[in-house]
């Protein structure tokens, strides 16, 4: 599935969500009118919950979603996200990825925005994701990463797009506050692989490829084995005397 198709899918999803929000607001307004008409003095008490219902679904994270599903920054953001996934140690939740990416690009990144990309990568079989069942929406969890495929995508599609989101931050946008230092007693789980681990894995892959090439070069091909077998059969046939030669030899023995 191409990026254009995925962009169209995300556009339909965003339109559907905005339509649901409008329905919720109209329902809340209708309930407000009915409650104010039913009990005169209760209208003032009904106002605060209505504002909560209207303003409740919209959060800071949702406001960070781009107006168009694919923009000029999305390619760079996709590059940054793929690099983070290539360094990740599953299982990793989308919330943890959002925190890591926010610190990298120095912008607030919503979990929903990241999950759209994760679903796209899962469709392309670059990663495996899971989500808990239930009424409450739980964040996505990356259960596996196909490092070989992710590396190939990074080298092929993003060779000339080296993630420059930190440079393209618009002046005036709110930046993240500095993170508080953790005490030595706090041991956070390791989410991403170190450079040494990535380098060791690349060396192992290179050694395995070299071994495979040497084994293929040293092994005889099927054609060589067949040729050798045919040659042995010919030599065996040539070394055996024919029936005519045997009869002539027997005749000479009987005469002489």
CSV table of C-alpha atoms in Angstrom, one decimal:
chain,number,residue,atom,x,y,z
A,1,UNK,CA,0.0,0.0,0.0
A,2,UNK,CA,1.4,3.3,-1.1
A,3,UNK,CA,1.7,6.5,1.0
A,4,UNK,CA,-1.1,8.2,-1.0
A,5,UNK,CA,-3.5,5.3,-0.2
A,6,UNK,CA,-2.6,5.5,3.5
A,7,UNK,CA,-3.1,9.3,3.5
A,8,UNK,CA,-6.6,8.8,2.1
A,9,UNK,CA,-7.4,6.3,4.8
A,10,UNK,CA,-6.2,8.7,7.5
A,11,UNK,CA,-8.2,11.5,6.0
A,12,UNK,CA,-11.4,9.4,6.1
A,13,UNK,CA,-10.7,8.5,9.7
A,14,UNK,CA,-10.2,12.1,10.7
A,15,UNK,CA,-13.4,13.2,9.0
A,16,UNK,CA,-15.3,10.4,10.8
A,17,UNK,CA,-13.9,11.4,14.2
A,18,UNK,CA,-14.8,15.1,13.6
A,19,UNK,CA,-18.3,13.9,12.6
A,20,UNK,CA,-18.6,12.0,15.9
A,21,UNK,CA,-17.5,15.0,17.9
A,22,UNK,CA,-20.2,17.2,16.2
A,23,UNK,CA,-22.9,14.6,17.1
A,24,UNK,CA,-21.7,14.6,20.7
A,25,UNK,CA,-21.9,18.4,20.9
A,26,UNK,CA,-25.4,18.4,19.4
A,27,UNK,CA,-26.5,15.7,21.8
A,28,UNK,CA,-25.1,17.7,24.8
A,29,UNK,CA,-26.9,20.9,23.6
A,30,UNK,CA,-30.2,19.0,23.2
A,31,UNK,CA,-29.9,17.6,26.8
A,32,UNK,CA,-29.1,21.1,28.1
A,33,UNK,CA,-32.3,22.5,26.5
A,34,UNK,CA,-34.4,19.7,27.8
A,35,UNK,CA,-33.0,20.0,31.3
A,36,UNK,CA,-33.5,23.8,31.4
A,37,UNK,CA,-37.0,23.5,30.1
A,38,UNK,CA,-37.9,20.8,32.7
A,39,UNK,CA,-36.6,22.3,35.9
A,40,UNK,CA,-36.2,26.1,35.8
A,41,UNK,CA,-33.5,26.6,38.5
A,42,UNK,CA,-31.6,23.5,37.4
A,43,UNK,CA,-30.4,25.3,34.3
A,44,UNK,CA,-27.6,27.0,36.0
A,45,UNK,CA,-26.4,23.7,37.5
A,46,UNK,CA,-26.6,22.0,34.2
A,47,UNK,CA,-24.2,24.4,32.5
A,48,UNK,CA,-20.9,23.2,33.9
A,49,UNK,CA,-21.3,19.5,32.9
A,50,UNK,CA,-22.3,20.5,29.4
A,51,UNK,CA,-19.1,22.5,29.0
A,52,UNK,CA,-17.2,19.4,30.2
A,53,UNK,CA,-19.0,17.2,27.8
A,54,UNK,CA,-18.3,19.5,24.9
A,55,UNK,CA,-14.7,20.3,25.8
A,56,UNK,CA,-13.9,16.8,27.1
A,57,UNK,CA,-13.0,14.9,23.9
A,58,UNK,CA,-10.6,17.6,22.6
A,59,UNK,CA,-7.2,17.3,24.3
A,60,UNK,CA,-3.8,18.8,23.7
A,61,UNK,CA,-2.7,15.7,22.0
A,62,UNK,CA,-5.5,15.8,19.5
A,63,UNK,CA,-4.8,19.4,18.7
A,64,UNK,CA,-1.3,18.5,17.6
A,65,UNK,CA,-2.5,16.3,14.8
A,66,UNK,CA,-1.8,17.8,11.4
A,67,UNK,CA,-4.7,19.1,9.3
A,68,UNK,CA,-3.6,17.0,6.3
A,69,UNK,CA,-2.6,13.3,6.9
A,70,UNK,CA,0.7,13.7,4.9
A,71,UNK,CA,2.7,16.9,4.9
A,72,UNK,CA,6.3,17.8,4.1
A,73,UNK,CA,7.3,17.1,7.7
A,74,UNK,CA,5.7,13.7,7.8
A,75,UNK,CA,8.5,12.1,5.7
A,76,UNK,CA,11.1,13.4,8.1
A,77,UNK,CA,9.1,12.3,11.1
A,78,UNK,CA,8.6,8.9,9.6
A,79,UNK,CA,12.4,8.7,9.3
A,80,UNK,CA,12.9,9.6,13.0
A,81,UNK,CA,10.3,7.1,14.0
A,82,UNK,CA,11.8,4.3,12.0
A,83,UNK,CA,15.2,4.9,13.5
A,84,UNK,CA,13.7,4.8,17.0
A,85,UNK,CA,11.9,1.5,16.1
A,86,UNK,CA,15.2,0.1,14.8
A,87,UNK,CA,16.9,0.8,18.1
A,88,UNK,CA,13.9,-0.4,20.2
A,89,UNK,CA,13.8,-3.4,22.4
A,90,UNK,CA,10.2,-4.8,22.3
A,91,UNK,CA,7.8,-4.7,23.9
A,92,UNK,CA,7.5,-0.9,23.7
A,93,UNK,CA,4.3,1.1,24.1
A,94,UNK,CA,3.3,4.0,21.9
A,95,UNK,CA,3.4,6.3,24.9
A,96,UNK,CA,7.0,5.5,25.5
A,97,UNK,CA,7.8,6.1,21.8
A,98,UNK,CA,5.9,9.5,22.0
A,99,UNK,CA,8.1,10.6,25.0
A,100,UNK,CA,11.3,9.5,23.2
A,101,UNK,CA,10.4,11.3,20.0
A,102,UNK,CA,9.3,14.4,21.8
A,103,UNK,CA,12.7,14.7,23.3
A,104,UNK,CA,14.4,14.1,19.9
A,105,UNK,CA,12.4,16.6,17.8
A,106,UNK,CA,11.9,19.0,20.7
A,107,UNK,CA,8.2,19.2,20.0
A,108,UNK,CA,5.2,17.7,21.7
A,109,UNK,CA,4.2,14.6,19.8
A,110,UNK,CA,0.8,13.1,20.4
A,111,UNK,CA,0.3,9.4,21.0
A,112,UNK,CA,-2.5,9.2,18.4
A,113,UNK,CA,-0.2,10.7,15.7
A,114,UNK,CA,2.4,8.1,16.4
A,115,UNK,CA,-0.2,5.2,16.4
A,116,UNK,CA,-1.2,6.2,12.9
A,117,UNK,CA,2.3,5.6,11.7
A,118,UNK,CA,2.6,2.4,13.7
A,119,UNK,CA,-0.5,1.0,12.1
A,120,UNK,CA,1.0,1.9,8.7
A,121,UNK,CA,4.3,0.1,9.5
A,122,UNK,CA,2.4,-2.9,10.8
A,123,UNK,CA,0.4,-3.1,7.5
A,124,UNK,CA,3.8,-3.1,5.7
A,125,UNK,CA,5.0,-5.9,8.0
A,126,UNK,CA,7.8,-3.8,9.4
A,127,UNK,CA,6.6,-4.3,13.0
A,128,UNK,CA,4.0,-6.3,14.9
A,129,UNK,CA,1.6,-4.5,17.2
A,130,UNK,CA,-1.1,-5.4,19.7
A,131,UNK,CA,-3.8,-3.6,21.6
A,132,UNK,CA,-5.7,-4.6,24.7
A,133,UNK,CA,-9.4,-5.4,24.4
A,134,UNK,CA,-12.1,-3.5,26.3
A,135,UNK,CA,-14.2,-0.4,26.3
A,136,UNK,CA,-11.3,1.8,27.5
A,137,UNK,CA,-8.9,2.5,24.7
A,138,UNK,CA,-5.4,1.3,25.5
A,139,UNK,CA,-2.2,2.4,23.8
A,140,UNK,CA,-0.6,0.2,21.1
A,141,UNK,CA,2.3,-2.0,22.0
A,142,UNK,CA,5.1,-2.9,19.6
A,143,UNK,CA,5.7,-6.6,20.2
A,144,UNK,CA,8.3,-7.2,17.5
A,145,UNK,CA,10.4,-5.2,15.0
A,146,UNK,CA,11.7,-6.6,11.7
A,147,UNK,CA,15.1,-4.9,11.9
A,148,UNK,CA,16.2,-6.1,8.5
A,149,UNK,CA,13.2,-4.7,6.7
A,150,UNK,CA,13.3,-1.4,8.7
A,151,UNK,CA,17.0,-1.0,7.9
A,152,UNK,CA,16.3,-1.6,4.2
A,153,UNK,CA,13.5,1.0,4.2
A,154,UNK,CA,15.7,3.5,5.9
A,155,UNK,CA,18.5,3.0,3.4
A,156,UNK,CA,16.2,3.0,0.3
A,157,UNK,CA,13.5,5.5,1.0
A,158,UNK,CA,15.2,7.9,3.4
A,159,UNK,CA,18.7,8.1,2.0
A,160,UNK,CA,18.3,11.7,1.1
A,161,UNK,CA,15.9,12.6,3.9
A,162,UNK,CA,18.0,12.7,7.0
A,163,UNK,CA,15.5,13.7,9.8
A,164,UNK,CA,15.7,17.5,10.2
A,165,UNK,CA,12.7,18.1,12.4
A,166,UNK,CA,14.7,19.8,15.0
A,167,UNK,CA,15.9,22.4,12.5
A,168,UNK,CA,12.5,23.1,11.0
A,169,UNK,CA,10.8,23.9,14.3
A,170,UNK,CA,8.7,27.1,13.8
A,171,UNK,CA,9.7,30.0,16.0
A,172,UNK,CA,7.1,30.7,18.7
A,173,UNK,CA,6.0,27.0,19.2
A,174,UNK,CA,6.0,25.8,22.7
A,175,UNK,CA,9.0,23.6,23.5
A,176,UNK,CA,9.1,20.9,26.1
A,177,UNK,CA,10.3,21.8,29.6
A,178,UNK,CA,13.5,20.2,30.7
A,179,UNK,CA,13.1,16.8,32.1
A,180,UNK,CA,13.8,16.4,35.9
A,181,UNK,CA,16.9,14.4,36.7
A,182,UNK,CA,16.1,10.9,38.0
A,183,UNK,CA,17.6,9.7,41.2
A,184,UNK,CA,20.1,6.8,41.2
A,185,UNK,CA,17.5,4.6,42.9
A,186,UNK,CA,15.1,4.8,40.0
A,187,UNK,CA,15.8,2.1,37.4
A,188,UNK,CA,13.8,2.6,34.3
A,189,UNK,CA,13.5,-0.4,31.9
A,190,UNK,CA,15.8,-0.3,28.9
A,191,UNK,CA,13.7,0.6,25.8
A,192,UNK,CA,16.3,1.1,23.1
A,193,UNK,CA,19.4,-0.6,22.0
A,194,UNK,CA,22.8,1.0,22.5
A,195,UNK,CA,25.1,1.8,19.6
A,196,UNK,CA,27.4,-1.1,20.7
A,197,UNK,CA,24.5,-3.6,20.5
A,198,UNK,CA,23.5,-2.4,17.0
A,199,UNK,CA,27.1,-2.5,15.8
A,200,UNK,CA,27.5,-6.1,17.2
A,201,UNK,CA,24.4,-7.2,15.4
A,202,UNK,CA,25.5,-5.7,12.1
A,203,UNK,CA,28.9,-7.5,12.4
A,204,UNK,CA,27.1,-10.8,13.1
A,205,UNK,CA,24.9,-10.4,10.0
A,206,UNK,CA,28.0,-9.6,7.9
A,207,UNK,CA,29.8,-12.7,9.2
A,208,UNK,CA,26.8,-14.9,8.5
A,209,UNK,CA,26.6,-13.5,4.9
A,210,UNK,CA,30.3,-14.2,4.4
A,211,UNK,CA,29.9,-17.7,5.6
A,212,UNK,CA,26.9,-18.3,3.4
A,213,UNK,CA,28.8,-17.0,0.3
A,214,UNK,CA,31.9,-19.2,1.1
A,215,UNK,CA,29.8,-22.3,1.6
A,216,UNK,CA,28.1,-21.7,-1.8
A,217,UNK,CA,31.4,-21.2,-3.5
A,218,UNK,CA,33.0,-24.3,-2.0
A,219,UNK,CA,30.0,-26.5,-2.7
A,220,UNK,CA,29.7,-28.3,-6.0
A,221,UNK,CA,26.9,-27.3,-8.2
A,222,UNK,CA,24.3,-29.7,-9.4
A,223,UNK,CA,25.6,-29.6,-13.0
A,224,UNK,CA,29.1,-30.5,-11.8
A,225,UNK,CA,27.8,-33.4,-9.9
A,226,UNK,CA,25.8,-34.7,-12.8
A,227,UNK,CA,28.8,-34.3,-15.2
A,228,UNK,CA,31.0,-36.2,-12.8
A,229,UNK,CA,28.4,-39.0,-12.5
A,230,UNK,CA,28.0,-39.3,-16.3
A,231,UNK,CA,31.8,-39.4,-16.8
A,232,UNK,CA,32.1,-42.2,-14.2
A,233,UNK,CA,29.3,-44.2,-16.0
A,234,UNK,CA,31.1,-43.8,-19.4
A,235,UNK,CA,34.4,-45.0,-18.0
A,236,UNK,CA,32.7,-48.0,-16.4
A,237,UNK,CA,31.1,-48.9,-19.7
A,238,UNK,CA,34.3,-48.5,-21.6
A,239,UNK,CA,36.2,-50.7,-19.2
A,240,UNK,CA,33.7,-53.6,-19.5
A,241,UNK,CA,34.2,-56.0,-22.6
A,242,UNK,CA,31.3,-56.2,-25.0
A,243,UNK,CA,29.5,-59.4,-25.9
A,244,UNK,CA,31.2,-59.5,-29.3
A,245,UNK,CA,34.7,-59.1,-27.7
A,246,UNK,CA,33.9,-61.9,-25.3
A,247,UNK,CA,32.8,-64.3,-28.0
A,248,UNK,CA,35.9,-63.6,-30.1
A,249,UNK,CA,38.2,-64.2,-27.2
A,250,UNK,CA,36.4,-67.4,-26.4
A,251,UNK,CA,36.7,-68.6,-30.0
A,252,UNK,CA,40.5,-67.8,-30.1
A,253,UNK,CA,40.9,-69.8,-26.9
A,254,UNK,CA,39.0,-72.8,-28.3
A,255,UNK,CA,41.1,-72.8,-31.6
A,256,UNK,CA,44.4,-72.3,-30.1
